[in-house]
Amino acid sequence: MKRRLAPVVLAFTLTGCVNFGEQPNAPAMVYYVLADPAPSPVVAPVRSGAGPTLLVLDTTTGSFYDTDQLVFSRSVGTRGQYQYARWTERPGKRFADLMRVRLDRQGAWQVSAAGGYVRGDVLLDTVLMEFYHDAASAPGQVRLMLRAELVDLKQRKLLGRRVFEQQVPVPTYDAAGAAEASSLAVSRALDDLTAWLATFQ
């Protein structure tokens, strides 16, 4: 039995899945903040009752992306996670917060998080389908795929559905470069999303 376990333990040790105590030479964990670096125009806020109320659901993600770890891919159809790099918040939750801020600054909607006491006119549902550092070749690029659906709550009908994709070059072949490109990808996706929503006003 011990002979059978030895190769398994060795395999997990080599892949970093087993921790046999503190490693003094291991790199320190670095936490990155996912941001919207694009400057947003200063817009006067919508007065109460002056515009439609947009309820914004939290952005959902697939189970593998529902983590604070930065995700990468070195070959088609595979995914991995950076060992010493983390997001300060999970991308889905953080994206939703950035999206609400961007839409609120746009000034065309009365923006509120869904699930509270506010009654809305329309509902925005978003899914972060892909969000990773494509590192198949150095330095790679960040790939983001977002699906959005806008629903008329009063008439109970789908107003529109759209998939947004971004591919942003990574400046350096590391987690820091991936984090920087990720924020830029988020910003560009929000540009496209707000432009699309403007067609329904």
JSON list of C-alpha atoms in Angstrom, two decimals:
[
{"chain": "A", "resi": 1, "resn": "MET", "atom": "CA", "xyz": [0.00, 0.00, 0.00]},
{"chain": "A", "resi": 2, "resn": "LYS", "atom": "CA", "xyz": [2.85, 2.40, 0.88]},
{"chain": "A", "resi": 3, "resn": "ARG", "atom": "CA", "xyz": [4.54, 1.72, -2.47]},
{"chain": "A", "resi": 4, "resn": "ARG", "atom": "CA", "xyz": [1.34, 2.69, -4.30]},
{"chain": "A", "resi": 5, "resn": "LEU", "atom": "CA", "xyz": [0.98, 5.96, -2.37]},
{"chain": "A", "resi": 6, "resn": "ALA", "atom": "CA", "xyz": [4.56, 7.13, -2.96]},
{"chain": "A", "resi": 7, "resn": "PRO", "atom": "CA", "xyz": [4.18, 8.06, -6.67]},
{"chain": "A", "resi": 8, "resn": "VAL", "atom": "CA", "xyz": [0.89, 9.85, -5.93]},
{"chain": "A", "resi": 9, "resn": "VAL", "atom": "CA", "xyz": [2.41, 11.96, -3.14]},
{"chain": "A", "resi": 10, "resn": "LEU", "atom": "CA", "xyz": [5.40, 12.77, -5.35]},
{"chain": "A", "resi": 11, "resn": "ALA", "atom": "CA", "xyz": [3.13, 13.91, -8.17]},
{"chain": "A", "resi": 12, "resn": "PHE", "atom": "CA", "xyz": [1.15, 16.23, -5.90]},
{"chain": "A", "resi": 13, "resn": "THR", "atom": "CA", "xyz": [4.35, 17.62, -4.43]},
{"chain": "A", "resi": 14, "resn": "LEU", "atom": "CA", "xyz": [5.76, 18.50, -7.86]},
{"chain": "A", "resi": 15, "resn": "THR", "atom": "CA", "xyz": [2.56, 20.27, -8.91]},
{"chain": "A", "resi": 16, "resn": "GLY", "atom": "CA", "xyz": [2.38, 22.28, -5.69]},
{"chain": "A", "resi": 17, "resn": "CYS", "atom": "CA", "xyz": [-0.88, 20.72, -4.50]},
{"chain": "A", "resi": 18, "resn": "VAL", "atom": "CA", "xyz": [0.58, 19.55, -1.20]},
{"chain": "A", "resi": 19, "resn": "ASN", "atom": "CA", "xyz": [2.19, 21.94, 1.28]},
{"chain": "A", "resi": 20, "resn": "PHE", "atom": "CA", "xyz": [4.62, 20.36, 3.74]},
{"chain": "A", "resi": 21, "resn": "GLY", "atom": "CA", "xyz": [5.03, 23.54, 5.78]},
{"chain": "A", "resi": 22, "resn": "GLU", "atom": "CA", "xyz": [6.23, 27.08, 5.27]},
{"chain": "A", "resi": 23, "resn": "GLN", "atom": "CA", "xyz": [8.66, 27.65, 2.42]},
{"chain": "A", "resi": 24, "resn": "PRO", "atom": "CA", "xyz": [10.98, 30.52, 3.40]},
{"chain": "A", "resi": 25, "resn": "ASN", "atom": "CA", "xyz": [12.06, 31.13, -0.20]},
{"chain": "A", "resi": 26, "resn": "ALA", "atom": "CA", "xyz": [8.53, 31.16, -1.64]},
{"chain": "A", "resi": 27, "resn": "PRO", "atom": "CA", "xyz": [7.41, 34.46, -3.26]},
{"chain": "A", "resi": 28, "resn": "ALA", "atom": "CA", "xyz": [5.04, 36.65, -1.28]},
{"chain": "A", "resi": 29, "resn": "MET", "atom": "CA", "xyz": [1.39, 36.64, -2.24]},
{"chain": "A", "resi": 30, "resn": "VAL", "atom": "CA", "xyz": [0.41, 39.72, -4.27]},
{"chain": "A", "resi": 31, "resn": "TYR", "atom": "CA", "xyz": [-3.15, 41.05, -4.34]},
{"chain": "A", "resi": 32, "resn": "TYR", "atom": "CA", "xyz": [-4.34, 43.02, -7.39]},
{"chain": "A", "resi": 33, "resn": "VAL", "atom": "CA", "xyz": [-7.31, 45.38, -7.62]},
{"chain": "A", "resi": 34, "resn": "LEU", "atom": "CA", "xyz": [-9.48, 44.98, -10.72]},
{"chain": "A", "resi": 35, "resn": "ALA", "atom": "CA", "xyz": [-10.25, 48.53, -11.81]},
{"chain": "A", "resi": 36, "resn": "ASP", "atom": "CA", "xyz": [-11.89, 50.63, -14.51]},
{"chain": "A", "resi": 37, "resn": "PRO", "atom": "CA", "xyz": [-8.97, 52.83, -15.62]},
{"chain": "A", "resi": 38, "resn": "ALA", "atom": "CA", "xyz": [-10.93, 54.77, -18.24]},
{"chain": "A", "resi": 39, "resn": "PRO", "atom": "CA", "xyz": [-11.79, 58.27, -17.04]},
{"chain": "A", "resi": 40, "resn": "SER", "atom": "CA", "xyz": [-15.54, 58.61, -16.73]},
{"chain": "A", "resi": 41, "resn": "PRO", "atom": "CA", "xyz": [-17.18, 61.90, -17.72]},
{"chain": "A", "resi": 42, "resn": "VAL", "atom": "CA", "xyz": [-18.72, 63.84, -14.88]},
{"chain": "A", "resi": 43, "resn": "VAL", "atom": "CA", "xyz": [-22.47, 63.76, -15.46]},
{"chain": "A", "resi": 44, "resn": "ALA", "atom": "CA", "xyz": [-25.18, 65.31, -13.37]},
{"chain": "A", "resi": 45, "resn": "PRO", "atom": "CA", "xyz": [-27.03, 62.57, -11.49]},
{"chain": "A", "resi": 46, "resn": "VAL", "atom": "CA", "xyz": [-30.52, 61.63, -12.59]},
{"chain": "A", "resi": 47, "resn": "ARG", "atom": "CA", "xyz": [-33.13, 63.26, -10.38]},
{"chain": "A", "resi": 48, "resn": "SER", "atom": "CA", "xyz": [-35.57, 61.01, -8.56]},
{"chain": "A", "resi": 49, "resn": "GLY", "atom": "CA", "xyz": [-38.32, 59.98, -10.96]},
{"chain": "A", "resi": 50, "resn": "ALA", "atom": "CA", "xyz": [-36.62, 61.67, -13.94]},
{"chain": "A", "resi": 51, "resn": "GLY", "atom": "CA", "xyz": [-35.40, 58.51, -15.67]},
{"chain": "A", "resi": 52, "resn": "PRO", "atom": "CA", "xyz": [-36.07, 54.78, -15.88]},
{"chain": "A", "resi": 53, "resn": "THR", "atom": "CA", "xyz": [-34.86, 52.67, -12.99]},
{"chain": "A", "resi": 54, "resn": "LEU", "atom": "CA", "xyz": [-32.28, 50.09, -14.01]},
{"chain": "A", "resi": 55, "resn": "LEU", "atom": "CA", "xyz": [-31.84, 47.15, -11.65]},
{"chain": "A", "resi": 56, "resn": "VAL", "atom": "CA", "xyz": [-28.40, 45.58, -12.05]},
{"chain": "A", "resi": 57, "resn": "LEU", "atom": "CA", "xyz": [-27.89, 42.00, -10.94]},
{"chain": "A", "resi": 58, "resn": "ASP", "atom": "CA", "xyz": [-24.52, 40.84, -9.66]},
{"chain": "A", "resi": 59, "resn": "THR", "atom": "CA", "xyz": [-22.45, 39.46, -12.52]},
{"chain": "A", "resi": 60, "resn": "THR", "atom": "CA", "xyz": [-22.29, 35.68, -12.43]},
{"chain": "A", "resi": 61, "resn": "THR", "atom": "CA", "xyz": [-19.39, 33.51, -13.59]},
{"chain": "A", "resi": 62, "resn": "GLY", "atom": "CA", "xyz": [-18.65, 29.87, -14.26]},
{"chain": "A", "resi": 63, "resn": "SER", "atom": "CA", "xyz": [-17.53, 27.91, -11.21]},
{"chain": "A", "resi": 64, "resn": "PHE", "atom": "CA", "xyz": [-13.85, 27.89, -12.26]},
{"chain": "A", "resi": 65, "resn": "TYR", "atom": "CA", "xyz": [-13.80, 31.69, -12.59]},
{"chain": "A", "resi": 66, "resn": "ASP", "atom": "CA", "xyz": [-15.68, 32.22, -9.32]},
{"chain": "A", "resi": 67, "resn": "THR", "atom": "CA", "xyz": [-12.45, 32.64, -7.38]},
{"chain": "A", "resi": 68, "resn": "ASP", "atom": "CA", "xyz": [-10.01, 35.35, -6.30]},
{"chain": "A", "resi": 69, "resn": "GLN", "atom": "CA", "xyz": [-7.20, 33.63, -8.22]},
{"chain": "A", "resi": 70, "resn": "LEU", "atom": "CA", "xyz": [-5.97, 34.99, -11.54]},
{"chain": "A", "resi": 71, "resn": "VAL", "atom": "CA", "xyz": [-6.63, 32.46, -14.30]},
{"chain": "A", "resi": 72, "resn": "PHE", "atom": "CA", "xyz": [-4.35, 31.68, -17.24]},
{"chain": "A", "resi": 73, "resn": "SER", "atom": "CA", "xyz": [-4.17, 29.27, -20.16]},
{"chain": "A", "resi": 74, "resn": "ARG", "atom": "CA", "xyz": [-1.04, 27.87, -21.81]},
{"chain": "A", "resi": 75, "resn": "SER", "atom": "CA", "xyz": [-2.82, 25.78, -24.45]},
{"chain": "A", "resi": 76, "resn": "VAL", "atom": "CA", "xyz": [-6.23, 25.58, -26.08]},
{"chain": "A", "resi": 77, "resn": "GLY", "atom": "CA", "xyz": [-8.87, 23.98, -23.87]},
{"chain": "A", "resi": 78, "resn": "THR", "atom": "CA", "xyz": [-6.86, 24.25, -20.62]},
{"chain": "A", "resi": 79, "resn": "ARG", "atom": "CA", "xyz": [-6.96, 26.61, -17.64]},
{"chain": "A", "resi": 80, "resn": "GLY", "atom": "CA", "xyz": [-4.67, 27.17, -14.68]},
{"chain": "A", "resi": 81, "resn": "GLN", "atom": "CA", "xyz": [-4.41, 29.56, -11.74]},
{"chain": "A", "resi": 82, "resn": "TYR", "atom": "CA", "xyz": [-1.52, 31.78, -10.70]},
{"chain": "A", "resi": 83, "resn": "GLN", "atom": "CA", "xyz": [-0.04, 30.47, -7.47]},
{"chain": "A", "resi": 84, "resn": "TYR", "atom": "CA", "xyz": [1.08, 33.73, -5.86]},
{"chain": "A", "resi": 85, "resn": "ALA", "atom": "CA", "xyz": [-1.39, 36.23, -7.34]},
{"chain": "A", "resi": 86, "resn": "ARG", "atom": "CA", "xyz": [-4.91, 37.01, -6.15]},
{"chain": "A", "resi": 87, "resn": "TRP", "atom": "CA", "xyz": [-7.67, 39.51, -6.84]},
{"chain": "A", "resi": 88, "resn": "THR", "atom": "CA", "xyz": [-8.82, 41.56, -3.86]},
{"chain": "A", "resi": 89, "resn": "GLU", "atom": "CA", "xyz": [-12.38, 40.61, -4.86]},
{"chain": "A", "resi": 90, "resn": "ARG", "atom": "CA", "xyz": [-13.79, 37.90, -7.09]},
{"chain": "A", "resi": 91, "resn": "PRO", "atom": "CA", "xyz": [-14.05, 39.18, -10.67]},
{"chain": "A", "resi": 92, "resn": "GLY", "atom": "CA", "xyz": [-17.82, 38.69, -10.99]},
{"chain": "A", "resi": 93, "resn": "LYS", "atom": "CA", "xyz": [-18.64, 40.75, -7.89]},
{"chain": "A", "resi": 94, "resn": "ARG", "atom": "CA", "xyz": [-16.04, 43.39, -8.71]},
{"chain": "A", "resi": 95, "resn": "PHE", "atom": "CA", "xyz": [-17.23, 43.71, -12.32]},
{"chain": "A", "resi": 96, "resn": "ALA", "atom": "CA", "xyz": [-20.80, 44.30, -11.13]},
{"chain": "A", "resi": 97, "resn": "ASP", "atom": "CA", "xyz": [-19.66, 47.06, -8.75]},
{"chain": "A", "resi": 98, "resn": "LEU", "atom": "CA", "xyz": [-17.64, 48.77, -11.50]},
{"chain": "A", "resi": 99, "resn": "MET", "atom": "CA", "xyz": [-20.58, 48.42, -13.90]},
{"chain": "A", "resi": 100, "resn": "ARG", "atom": "CA", "xyz": [-23.00, 50.11, -11.49]},
{"chain": "A", "resi": 101, "resn": "VAL", "atom": "CA", "xyz": [-20.58, 52.99, -10.93]},
{"chain": "A", "resi": 102, "resn": "ARG", "atom": "CA", "xyz": [-20.07, 53.46, -14.67]},
{"chain": "A", "resi": 103, "resn": "LEU", "atom": "CA", "xyz": [-23.83, 53.39, -15.41]},
{"chain": "A", "resi": 104, "resn": "ASP", "atom": "CA", "xyz": [-24.58, 55.72, -12.52]},
{"chain": "A", "resi": 105, "resn": "ARG", "atom": "CA", "xyz": [-22.03, 58.26, -13.79]},
{"chain": "A", "resi": 106, "resn": "GLN", "atom": "CA", "xyz": [-23.52, 58.03, -17.26]},
{"chain": "A", "resi": 107, "resn": "GLY", "atom": "CA", "xyz": [-26.58, 59.76, -15.81]},
{"chain": "A", "resi": 108, "resn": "ALA", "atom": "CA", "xyz": [-29.20, 58.20, -18.08]},
{"chain": "A", "resi": 109, "resn": "TRP", "atom": "CA", "xyz": [-30.53, 55.68, -15.56]},
{"chain": "A", "resi": 110, "resn": "GLN", "atom": "CA", "xyz": [-31.52, 55.49, -11.93]},
{"chain": "A", "resi": 111, "resn": "VAL", "atom": "CA", "xyz": [-29.23, 52.61, -11.06]},
{"chain": "A", "resi": 112, "resn": "SER", "atom": "CA", "xyz": [-29.85, 50.23, -8.20]},
{"chain": "A", "resi": 113, "resn": "ALA", "atom": "CA", "xyz": [-28.70, 46.77, -7.21]},
{"chain": "A", "resi": 114, "resn": "ALA", "atom": "CA", "xyz": [-31.35, 44.13, -7.82]},
{"chain": "A", "resi": 115, "resn": "GLY", "atom": "CA", "xyz": [-32.82, 42.21, -4.92]},
{"chain": "A", "resi": 116, "resn": "GLY", "atom": "CA", "xyz": [-33.63, 45.18, -2.69]},
{"chain": "A", "resi": 117, "resn": "TYR", "atom": "CA", "xyz": [-36.78, 47.18, -2.10]},
{"chain": "A", "resi": 118, "resn": "VAL", "atom": "CA", "xyz": [-36.48, 49.32, -5.22]},
{"chain": "A", "resi": 119, "resn": "ARG", "atom": "CA", "xyz": [-38.91, 48.60, -8.05]},
{"chain": "A", "resi": 120, "resn": "GLY", "atom": "CA", "xyz": [-37.31, 48.76, -11.44]},
{"chain": "A", "resi": 121, "resn": "ASP", "atom": "CA", "xyz": [-38.36, 49.38, -15.00]},
{"chain": "A", "resi": 122, "resn": "VAL", "atom": "CA", "xyz": [-35.66, 47.28, -16.63]},
{"chain": "A", "resi": 123, "resn": "LEU", "atom": "CA", "xyz": [-33.27, 44.59, -15.40]},
{"chain": "A", "resi": 124, "resn": "LEU", "atom": "CA", "xyz": [-29.68, 44.02, -16.52]},
{"chain": "A", "resi": 125, "resn": "ASP", "atom": "CA", "xyz": [-28.31, 40.50, -16.16]},
{"chain": "A", "resi": 126, "resn": "THR", "atom": "CA", "xyz": [-24.65, 39.83, -17.02]},
{"chain": "A", "resi": 127, "resn": "VAL", "atom": "CA", "xyz": [-22.49, 36.70, -17.15]},
{"chain": "A", "resi": 128, "resn": "LEU", "atom": "CA", "xyz": [-18.69, 36.76, -17.28]},
{"chain": "A", "resi": 129, "resn": "MET", "atom": "CA", "xyz": [-18.24, 33.76, -19.56]},
{"chain": "A", "resi": 130, "resn": "GLU", "atom": "CA", "xyz": [-14.45, 34.00, -20.06]},
{"chain": "A", "resi": 131, "resn": "PHE", "atom": "CA", "xyz": [-11.83, 36.01, -18.20]},
{"chain": "A", "resi": 132, "resn": "TYR", "atom": "CA", "xyz": [-8.25, 34.78, -18.34]},
{"chain": "A", "resi": 133, "resn": "HIS", "atom": "CA", "xyz": [-4.67, 35.42, -19.44]},
{"chain": "A", "resi": 134, "resn": "ASP", "atom": "CA", "xyz": [-4.09, 33.59, -22.72]},
{"chain": "A", "resi": 135, "resn": "ALA", "atom": "CA", "xyz": [-0.41, 32.78, -22.22]},
{"chain": "A", "resi": 136, "resn": "ALA", "atom": "CA", "xyz": [0.03, 30.35, -25.10]},
{"chain": "A", "resi": 137, "resn": "SER", "atom": "CA", "xyz": [2.72, 32.67, -26.45]},
{"chain": "A", "resi": 138, "resn": "ALA", "atom": "CA", "xyz": [4.62, 35.38, -24.56]},
{"chain": "A", "resi": 139, "resn": "PRO", "atom": "CA", "xyz": [3.48, 37.81, -23.38]},
{"chain": "A", "resi": 140, "resn": "GLY", "atom": "CA", "xyz": [-0.05, 36.80, -24.38]},
{"chain": "A", "resi": 141, "resn": "GLN", "atom": "CA", "xyz": [-3.35, 38.61, -24.03]},
{"chain": "A", "resi": 142, "resn": "VAL", "atom": "CA", "xyz": [-6.31, 38.82, -21.67]},
{"chain": "A", "resi": 143, "resn": "ARG", "atom": "CA", "xyz": [-9.52, 37.41, -23.09]},
{"chain": "A", "resi": 144, "resn": "LEU", "atom": "CA", "xyz": [-12.85, 38.60, -21.74]},
{"chain": "A", "resi": 145, "resn": "MET", "atom": "CA", "xyz": [-16.29, 37.45, -22.88]},
{"chain": "A", "resi": 146, "resn": "LEU", "atom": "CA", "xyz": [-19.38, 39.01, -21.34]},
{"chain": "A", "resi": 147, "resn": "ARG", "atom": "CA", "xyz": [-23.02, 38.16, -22.06]},
{"chain": "A", "resi": 148, "resn": "ALA", "atom": "CA", "xyz": [-25.66, 40.77, -21.23]},
{"chain": "A", "resi": 149, "resn": "GLU", "atom": "CA", "xyz": [-29.46, 40.59, -21.25]},
{"chain": "A", "resi": 150, "resn": "LEU", "atom": "CA", "xyz": [-31.81, 43.51, -20.77]},
{"chain": "A", "resi": 151, "resn": "VAL", "atom": "CA", "xyz": [-35.34, 42.72, -19.60]},
{"chain": "A", "resi": 152, "resn": "ASP", "atom": "CA", "xyz": [-38.42, 44.96, -19.51]},
{"chain": "A", "resi": 153, "resn": "LEU", "atom": "CA", "xyz": [-39.88, 44.20, -16.08]},
{"chain": "A", "resi": 154, "resn": "LYS", "atom": "CA", "xyz": [-43.25, 45.80, -16.73]},
{"chain": "A", "resi": 155, "resn": "GLN", "atom": "CA", "xyz": [-43.97, 44.00, -19.98]},
{"chain": "A", "resi": 156, "resn": "ARG", "atom": "CA", "xyz": [-42.00, 40.90, -18.95]},
{"chain": "A", "resi": 157, "resn": "LYS", "atom": "CA", "xyz": [-40.09, 40.61, -22.19]},
{"chain": "A", "resi": 158, "resn": "LEU", "atom": "CA", "xyz": [-36.50, 40.41, -23.34]},
{"chain": "A", "resi": 159, "resn": "LEU", "atom": "CA", "xyz": [-35.42, 43.72, -24.88]},
{"chain": "A", "resi": 160, "resn": "GLY", "atom": "CA", "xyz": [-32.04, 42.54, -26.07]},
{"chain": "A", "resi": 161, "resn": "ARG", "atom": "CA", "xyz": [-29.15, 40.15, -25.66]},
{"chain": "A", "resi": 162, "resn": "ARG", "atom": "CA", "xyz": [-25.51, 40.78, -26.60]},
{"chain": "A", "resi": 163, "resn": "VAL", "atom": "CA", "xyz": [-22.12, 39.13, -26.20]},
{"chain": "A", "resi": 164, "resn": "PHE", "atom": "CA", "xyz": [-19.12, 41.42, -25.80]},
{"chain": "A", "resi": 165, "resn": "GLU", "atom": "CA", "xyz": [-15.56, 40.23, -26.37]},
{"chain": "A", "resi": 166, "resn": "GLN", "atom": "CA", "xyz": [-12.23, 41.87, -25.62]},
{"chain": "A", "resi": 167, "resn": "GLN", "atom": "CA", "xyz": [-8.69, 40.75, -26.35]},
{"chain": "A", "resi": 168, "resn": "VAL", "atom": "CA", "xyz": [-6.12, 43.01, -24.72]},
{"chain": "A", "resi": 169, "resn": "PRO", "atom": "CA", "xyz": [-2.35, 42.49, -25.12]},
{"chain": "A", "resi": 170, "resn": "VAL", "atom": "CA", "xyz": [-0.48, 41.82, -21.88]},
{"chain": "A", "resi": 171, "resn": "PRO", "atom": "CA", "xyz": [2.46, 44.23, -21.39]},
{"chain": "A", "resi": 172, "resn": "THR", "atom": "CA", "xyz": [4.61, 41.81, -19.36]},
{"chain": "A", "resi": 173, "resn": "TYR", "atom": "CA", "xyz": [4.61, 38.02, -19.21]},
{"chain": "A", "resi": 174, "resn": "ASP", "atom": "CA", "xyz": [3.58, 37.76, -15.57]},
{"chain": "A", "resi": 175, "resn": "ALA", "atom": "CA", "xyz": [0.70, 38.22, -13.15]},
{"chain": "A", "resi": 176, "resn": "ALA", "atom": "CA", "xyz": [1.25, 41.98, -12.91]},
{"chain": "A", "resi": 177, "resn": "GLY", "atom": "CA", "xyz": [0.94, 42.32, -16.67]},
{"chain": "A", "resi": 178, "resn": "ALA", "atom": "CA", "xyz": [-2.14, 40.10, -16.68]},
{"chain": "A", "resi": 179, "resn": "ALA", "atom": "CA", "xyz": [-3.78, 42.20, -13.96]},
{"chain": "A", "resi": 180, "resn": "GLU", "atom": "CA", "xyz": [-3.07, 45.44, -15.84]},
{"chain": "A", "resi": 181, "resn": "ALA", "atom": "CA", "xyz": [-4.49, 44.08, -19.10]},
{"chain": "A", "resi": 182, "resn": "SER", "atom": "CA", "xyz": [-7.49, 42.65, -17.22]},
{"chain": "A", "resi": 183, "resn": "SER", "atom": "CA", "xyz": [-8.47, 46.08, -15.94]},
{"chain": "A", "resi": 184, "resn": "LEU", "atom": "CA", "xyz": [-8.18, 47.52, -19.43]},
{"chain": "A", "resi": 185, "resn": "ALA", "atom": "CA", "xyz": [-10.31, 44.67, -20.83]},
{"chain": "A", "resi": 186, "resn": "VAL", "atom": "CA", "xyz": [-12.97, 45.39, -18.19]},
{"chain": "A", "resi": 187, "resn": "SER", "atom": "CA", "xyz": [-12.92, 49.09, -19.04]},
{"chain": "A", "resi": 188, "resn": "ARG", "atom": "CA", "xyz": [-13.37, 48.44, -22.76]},
{"chain": "A", "resi": 189, "resn": "ALA", "atom": "CA", "xyz": [-16.16, 45.94, -22.09]},
{"chain": "A", "resi": 190, "resn": "LEU", "atom": "CA", "xyz": [-17.93, 48.58, -20.00]},
{"chain": "A", "resi": 191, "resn": "ASP", "atom": "CA", "xyz": [-17.50, 51.06, -22.87]},
{"chain": "A", "resi": 192, "resn": "ASP", "atom": "CA", "xyz": [-19.26, 48.63, -25.21]},
{"chain": "A", "resi": 193, "resn": "LEU", "atom": "CA", "xyz": [-21.93, 47.73, -22.67]},
{"chain": "A", "resi": 194, "resn": "THR", "atom": "CA", "xyz": [-22.90, 51.33, -21.90]},
{"chain": "A", "resi": 195, "resn": "ALA", "atom": "CA", "xyz": [-23.00, 52.18, -25.61]},
{"chain": "A", "resi": 196, "resn": "TRP", "atom": "CA", "xyz": [-25.31, 49.20, -26.21]},
{"chain": "A", "resi": 197, "resn": "LEU", "atom": "CA", "xyz": [-27.60, 50.17, -23.32]},
{"chain": "A", "resi": 198, "resn": "ALA", "atom": "CA", "xyz": [-27.85, 53.70, -24.69]},
{"chain": "A", "resi": 199, "resn": "THR", "atom": "CA", "xyz": [-29.71, 52.33, -27.71]},
{"chain": "A", "resi": 200, "resn": "PHE", "atom": "CA", "xyz": [-32.62, 51.37, -25.42]},
{"chain": "A", "resi": 201, "resn": "GLN", "atom": "CA", "xyz": [-33.11, 54.79, -23.86]}
]
